[in-house]
PDB file of C-alpha atoms in Angstrom:
ATOM      1  CA  PHE A   1     114.359 130.662  96.797  1.00  0.00           C
ATOM      2  CA  ARG A   2     113.470 134.319  96.831  1.00  0.00           C
ATOM      3  CA  GLN A   3     111.975 135.692  93.621  1.00  0.00           C
ATOM      4  CA  ASN A   4     110.879 139.316  93.456  1.00  0.00           C
ATOM      5  CA  GLY A   5     110.579 139.434  97.248  1.00  0.00           C
ATOM      6  CA  VAL A   6     108.472 136.258  97.390  1.00  0.00           C
ATOM      7  CA  ILE A   7     109.810 133.076  98.963  1.00  0.00           C
ATOM      8  CA  SER A   8     109.164 129.964  96.881  1.00  0.00           C
ATOM      9  CA  SER A   9     110.216 126.324  97.155  1.00  0.00           C
ATOM     10  CA  ARG A  10     110.791 126.289  93.401  1.00  0.00           C
ATOM     11  CA  PRO A  11     113.750 127.977  91.714  1.00  0.00           C
ATOM     12  CA  PRO A  12     113.319 130.453  88.905  1.00  0.00           C
ATOM     13  CA  ALA A  13     113.061 128.939  85.431  1.00  0.00           C
ATOM     14  CA  GLY A  14     116.390 128.233  83.793  1.00  0.00           C
ATOM     15  CA  ASN A  15     118.278 127.487  87.003  1.00  0.00           C
ATOM     16  CA  ALA A  16     118.629 123.714  86.675  1.00  0.00           C
ATOM     17  CA  ASP A  17     121.930 123.585  88.587  1.00  0.00           C
ATOM     18  CA  ARG A  18     120.513 125.625  91.418  1.00  0.00           C
ATOM     19  CA  TRP A  19     117.422 123.401  91.497  1.00  0.00           C
ATOM     20  CA  ALA A  20     119.568 120.244  91.597  1.00  0.00           C
ATOM     21  CA  THR A  21     121.573 121.676  94.506  1.00  0.00           C
ATOM     22  CA  TYR A  22     118.357 122.577  96.300  1.00  0.00           C
ATOM     23  CA  ARG A  23     116.989 119.025  95.863  1.00  0.00           C
ATOM     24  CA  ILE A  24     120.219 117.460  97.168  1.00  0.00           C
ATOM     25  CA  ASN A  25     120.301 119.780 100.190  1.00  0.00           C
ATOM     26  CA  HIS A  26     116.608 119.184 100.852  1.00  0.00           C
ATOM     27  CA  MET A  27     117.109 115.400 100.725  1.00  0.00           C
ATOM     28  CA  ASN A  28     120.119 115.629 103.071  1.00  0.00           C
ATOM     29  CA  ILE A  29     118.074 117.623 105.594  1.00  0.00           C
ATOM     30  CA  LEU A  30     115.188 115.166 105.407  1.00  0.00           C
ATOM     31  CA  SER A  31     117.509 112.170 105.679  1.00  0.00           C
ATOM     32  CA  ARG A  32     119.042 113.541 108.878  1.00  0.00           C
ATOM     33  CA  MET A  33     115.668 114.446 110.352  1.00  0.00           C
ATOM     34  CA  TYR A  34     114.024 111.137 109.601  1.00  0.00           C
ATOM     35  CA  GLU A  35     116.949 108.848 110.417  1.00  0.00           C
ATOM     36  CA  THR A  36     115.155 107.569 113.543  1.00  0.00           C
ATOM     37  CA  SER A  37     112.246 106.359 111.435  1.00  0.00           C
ATOM     38  CA  ARG A  38     111.846 102.616 110.942  1.00  0.00           C
ATOM     39  CA  LYS A  39     111.966 103.050 107.178  1.00  0.00           C
ATOM     40  CA  SER A  40     114.486 104.883 105.038  1.00  0.00           C
ATOM     41  CA  ILE A  41     113.397 108.184 103.565  1.00  0.00           C
ATOM     42  CA  THR A  42     114.885 107.043 100.268  1.00  0.00           C
ATOM     43  CA  ASP A  43     112.042 104.496 100.053  1.00  0.00           C
ATOM     44  CA  LEU A  44     109.498 107.285  99.621  1.00  0.00           C
ATOM     45  CA  PRO A  45     108.234 108.406  96.228  1.00  0.00           C
ATOM     46  CA  SER A  46     109.759 111.834  95.569  1.00  0.00           C
ATOM     47  CA  GLU A  47     106.373 113.552  95.235  1.00  0.00           C
ATOM     48  CA  LEU A  48     105.583 112.650  98.859  1.00  0.00           C
ATOM     49  CA  LEU A  49     108.780 114.175 100.241  1.00  0.00           C
ATOM     50  CA  GLU A  50     107.242 117.604  99.793  1.00  0.00           C
ATOM     51  CA  TYR A  51     104.664 116.780 102.475  1.00  0.00           C
ATOM     52  CA  LEU A  52     107.081 115.888 105.266  1.00  0.00           C
ATOM     53  CA  PRO A  53     107.769 118.609 107.827  1.00  0.00           C
ATOM     54  CA  THR A  54     111.333 119.895 107.703  1.00  0.00           C
ATOM     55  CA  SER A  55     111.414 121.446 111.176  1.00  0.00           C
ATOM     56  CA  LYS A  56     109.538 121.568 114.470  1.00  0.00           C
ATOM     57  CA  TYR A  57     107.818 124.705 113.145  1.00  0.00           C
ATOM     58  CA  ASP A  58     106.411 123.800 109.747  1.00  0.00           C
ATOM     59  CA  PRO A  59     102.710 124.729 109.736  1.00  0.00           C
ATOM     60  CA  GLU A  60     102.582 124.917 105.923  1.00  0.00           C
ATOM     61  CA  ARG A  61     103.503 121.268 105.496  1.00  0.00           C
ATOM     62  CA  ILE A  62     101.262 120.181 108.353  1.00  0.00           C
ATOM     63  CA  GLN A  63      98.379 121.927 106.592  1.00  0.00           C
ATOM     64  CA  ARG A  64      99.266 120.178 103.334  1.00  0.00           C
ATOM     65  CA  LEU A  65      99.430 116.833 105.149  1.00  0.00           C
ATOM     66  CA  SER A  66      95.934 117.304 106.526  1.00  0.00           C
ATOM     67  CA  GLN A  67      94.645 117.707 102.961  1.00  0.00           C
ATOM     68  CA  LEU A  68      96.423 114.611 101.632  1.00  0.00           C
ATOM     69  CA  ASP A  69      94.270 111.637 100.656  1.00  0.00           C
ATOM     70  CA  GLN A  70      94.288 108.677 103.086  1.00  0.00           C
ATOM     71  CA  ASP A  71      96.220 106.311 100.807  1.00  0.00           C
ATOM     72  CA  LYS A  72      99.140 108.705 100.437  1.00  0.00           C
ATOM     73  CA  LEU A  73      98.996 109.701 104.097  1.00  0.00           C
ATOM     74  CA  LYS A  74      99.287 106.048 105.134  1.00  0.00           C
ATOM     75  CA  ILE A  75     102.565 105.800 103.212  1.00  0.00           C
ATOM     76  CA  LEU A  76     103.920 108.681 105.306  1.00  0.00           C
ATOM     77  CA  LEU A  77     102.893 107.300 108.721  1.00  0.00           C
ATOM     78  CA  PRO A  78     106.286 105.749 109.603  1.00  0.00           C
ATOM     79  CA  TYR A  79     107.959 109.109 108.976  1.00  0.00           C
ATOM     80  CA  LEU A  80     105.340 111.160 110.782  1.00  0.00           C
ATOM     81  CA  LEU A  81     105.569 109.079 113.940  1.00  0.00           C
ATOM     82  CA  ILE A  82     108.942 110.633 114.776  1.00  0.00           C
ATOM     83  CA  TRP A  83     107.196 113.948 115.448  1.00  0.00           C
ATOM     84  CA  ILE A  84     105.707 112.615 118.676  1.00  0.00           C
ATOM     85  CA  GLN A  85     109.111 111.676 120.099  1.00  0.00           C
ATOM     86  CA  ASP A  86     108.738 114.965 121.951  1.00  0.00           C
ATOM     87  CA  ILE A  87     105.080 115.841 122.406  1.00  0.00           C
ATOM     88  CA  ASN A  88     106.054 119.444 123.203  1.00  0.00           C
ATOM     89  CA  TRP A  89     107.195 120.086 119.637  1.00  0.00           C
ATOM     90  CA  PRO A  90     104.670 122.342 117.878  1.00  0.00           C
ATOM     91  CA  ASN A  91     104.108 119.787 115.096  1.00  0.00           C
ATOM     92  CA  ALA A  92     103.338 116.952 117.537  1.00  0.00           C
ATOM     93  CA  GLY A  93      99.826 118.024 118.476  1.00  0.00           C
ATOM     94  CA  LYS A  94      98.866 118.468 114.847  1.00  0.00           C
ATOM     95  CA  ILE A  95     100.438 115.222 113.647  1.00  0.00           C
ATOM     96  CA  ALA A  96      98.979 112.995 116.390  1.00  0.00           C
ATOM     97  CA  PRO A  97      95.449 113.145 114.877  1.00  0.00           C
ATOM     98  CA  LEU A  98      96.890 112.163 111.486  1.00  0.00           C
ATOM     99  CA  LEU A  99      98.578 109.163 113.089  1.00  0.00           C
ATOM    100  CA  ILE A 100      95.341 108.201 114.844  1.00  0.00           C
ATOM    101  CA  ALA A 101      93.512 108.434 111.504  1.00  0.00           C
ATOM    102  CA  GLY A 102      96.001 105.866 110.151  1.00  0.00           C
ATOM    103  CA  GLU A 103      94.350 103.289 112.407  1.00  0.00           C
ATOM    104  CA  LYS A 104      95.656  99.759 111.682  1.00  0.00           C
ATOM    105  CA  GLU A 105      98.518 101.004 109.530  1.00  0.00           C
ATOM    106  CA  ILE A 106     100.160 102.809 112.464  1.00  0.00           C
ATOM    107  CA  ILE A 107     100.239  99.690 114.688  1.00  0.00           C
ATOM    108  CA  PRO A 108     103.435  98.131 113.201  1.00  0.00           C
ATOM    109  CA  GLU A 109     105.203 101.466 113.601  1.00  0.00           C
ATOM    110  CA  ILE A 110     104.114 101.806 117.227  1.00  0.00           C
ATOM    111  CA  GLU A 111     105.105  98.186 117.867  1.00  0.00           C
ATOM    112  CA  TRP A 112     108.591  99.050 116.602  1.00  0.00           C
ATOM    113  CA  VAL A 113     108.746 102.038 118.992  1.00  0.00           C
ATOM    114  CA  LEU A 114     107.469  99.981 121.958  1.00  0.00           C
ATOM    115  CA  LYS A 115     110.193  97.387 121.357  1.00  0.00           C
ATOM    116  CA  GLY A 116     112.860 100.098 121.216  1.00  0.00           C
ATOM    117  CA  GLN A 117     114.833 102.002 123.839  1.00  0.00           C
ATOM    118  CA  ASP A 118     113.282 105.484 123.616  1.00  0.00           C
ATOM    119  CA  ASP A 119     111.039 105.462 126.678  1.00  0.00           C
ATOM    120  CA  ILE A 120     109.695 108.989 126.183  1.00  0.00           C
ATOM    121  CA  TRP A 121     108.610 108.026 122.664  1.00  0.00           C
ATOM    122  CA  LYS A 122     106.969 104.851 124.018  1.00  0.00           C
ATOM    123  CA  GLY A 123     104.994 106.885 126.526  1.00  0.00           C
ATOM    124  CA  ASN A 124     103.924 109.385 123.889  1.00  0.00           C
ATOM    125  CA  CYS A 125     102.751 106.588 121.581  1.00  0.00           C
ATOM    126  CA  ILE A 126     100.676 105.045 124.360  1.00  0.00           C
ATOM    127  CA  ARG A 127      99.291 108.313 125.737  1.00  0.00           C
ATOM    128  CA  HIS A 128      98.668 110.206 122.525  1.00  0.00           C
ATOM    129  CA  ILE A 129      97.931 107.498 119.952  1.00  0.00           C
ATOM    130  CA  LEU A 130      96.915 104.141 121.436  1.00  0.00           C
ATOM    131  CA  THR A 131      94.444 105.611 123.912  1.00  0.00           C
ATOM    132  CA  HIS A 132      92.562 107.137 120.972  1.00  0.00           C
ATOM    133  CA  LEU A 133      92.344 103.999 118.852  1.00  0.00           C
ATOM    134  CA  SER A 134      89.653 101.354 119.165  1.00  0.00           C
ATOM    135  CA  PRO A 135      90.535  98.294 121.264  1.00  0.00           C
ATOM    136  CA  GLU A 136      90.255  96.054 118.200  1.00  0.00           C
ATOM    137  CA  ILE A 137      93.010  97.993 116.466  1.00  0.00           C
ATOM    138  CA  VAL A 138      95.275  98.054 119.554  1.00  0.00           C
ATOM    139  CA  GLN A 139      94.742  94.342 120.383  1.00  0.00           C
ATOM    140  CA  PRO A 140      97.852  93.105 118.476  1.00  0.00           C
ATOM    141  CA  LEU A 141      99.998  95.151 120.861  1.00  0.00           C
ATOM    142  CA  LEU A 142      98.583  93.465 123.977  1.00  0.00           C
ATOM    143  CA  PRO A 143     101.647  91.229 124.642  1.00  0.00           C
ATOM    144  CA  ILE A 144     104.040  94.199 124.481  1.00  0.00           C
ATOM    145  CA  LEU A 145     101.760  96.391 126.581  1.00  0.00           C
ATOM    146  CA  LYS A 146     101.448  93.592 129.174  1.00  0.00           C
ATOM    147  CA  ARG A 147     105.224  93.247 129.346  1.00  0.00           C
ATOM    148  CA  ILE A 148     105.614  96.982 129.926  1.00  0.00           C
ATOM    149  CA  ALA A 149     102.804  97.003 132.521  1.00  0.00           C
ATOM    150  CA  GLU A 150     103.897  93.891 134.415  1.00  0.00           C
ATOM    151  CA  ASN A 151     107.671  93.870 133.959  1.00  0.00           C
ATOM    152  CA  PRO A 152     108.839  97.399 133.136  1.00  0.00           C
ATOM    153  CA  SER A 153     112.453  98.409 132.790  1.00  0.00           C
ATOM    154  CA  GLU A 154     113.757 100.902 135.336  1.00  0.00           C
ATOM    155  CA  ASN A 155     113.421 103.700 132.785  1.00  0.00           C
ATOM    156  CA  GLU A 156     109.880 102.677 131.796  1.00  0.00           C
ATOM    157  CA  LYS A 157     108.980 102.738 135.485  1.00  0.00           C
ATOM    158  CA  ALA A 158     110.681 106.120 136.013  1.00  0.00           C
ATOM    159  CA  GLU A 159     108.707 107.597 133.099  1.00  0.00           C
ATOM    160  CA  GLU A 160     105.493 105.934 134.404  1.00  0.00           C
ATOM    161  CA  ILE A 161     105.027 104.180 131.094  1.00  0.00           C
ATOM    162  CA  ASP A 162     104.081 101.043 133.026  1.00  0.00           C
ATOM    163  CA  VAL A 163     101.055 102.886 134.441  1.00  0.00           C
ATOM    164  CA  ASP A 164      99.954 104.031 130.979  1.00  0.00           C
ATOM    165  CA  ALA A 165     100.494 100.537 129.566  1.00  0.00           C
ATOM    166  CA  ALA A 166      98.464  99.012 132.430  1.00  0.00           C
ATOM    167  CA  ASP A 167      95.614 101.431 131.694  1.00  0.00           C
ATOM    168  CA  CYS A 168      95.765 100.422 128.038  1.00  0.00           C
ATOM    169  CA  VAL A 169      95.756  96.707 128.929  1.00  0.00           C
ATOM    170  CA  GLU A 170      92.754  97.217 131.198  1.00  0.00           C
ATOM    171  CA  ARG A 171      90.901  99.055 128.430  1.00  0.00           C
ATOM    172  CA  LEU A 172      91.587  96.117 126.112  1.00  0.00           C
ATOM    173  CA  ARG A 173      90.286  93.630 128.712  1.00  0.00           C
ATOM    174  CA  LEU A 174      87.053  95.572 129.115  1.00  0.00           C
ATOM    175  CA  ALA A 175      86.415  95.699 125.386  1.00  0.00           C
TER     176      ALA A 175
END
């Protein structure tokens, strides 16, 4: 909303209908963006929706995310993981450290990605998240990482995810 030349996410007072329309449109945008997440966006408390990036170029929300307390940030991890599907997106490099900070809580989300079909996303999870976590935290993913390293699909091999998974497995063995 533009008020006196200033852009605001809140409508002017007295515009309840306009505010309701804004909220519905905002939720529709977020639902489409986060549809590849393991969890439904409708599961999130409404006050946390305001922290999720709404585009590849959303530095304001990334800044707000970095100031969020750990407990609330952990709730958002499944939704934030989608931003590393393409590591070239501007948000990706800023969100990866937040995912790493999630430590154990990000592991089930990464497991879900590693069991899926998006090989680029798998590689990004291994290269940009798992390699930065302690071996103790990554240990539950050892069977999946071994499968990728030892018996990769053609696509996993083409994307060299098997090499990254093998490096991760070796790091876990040395720990």
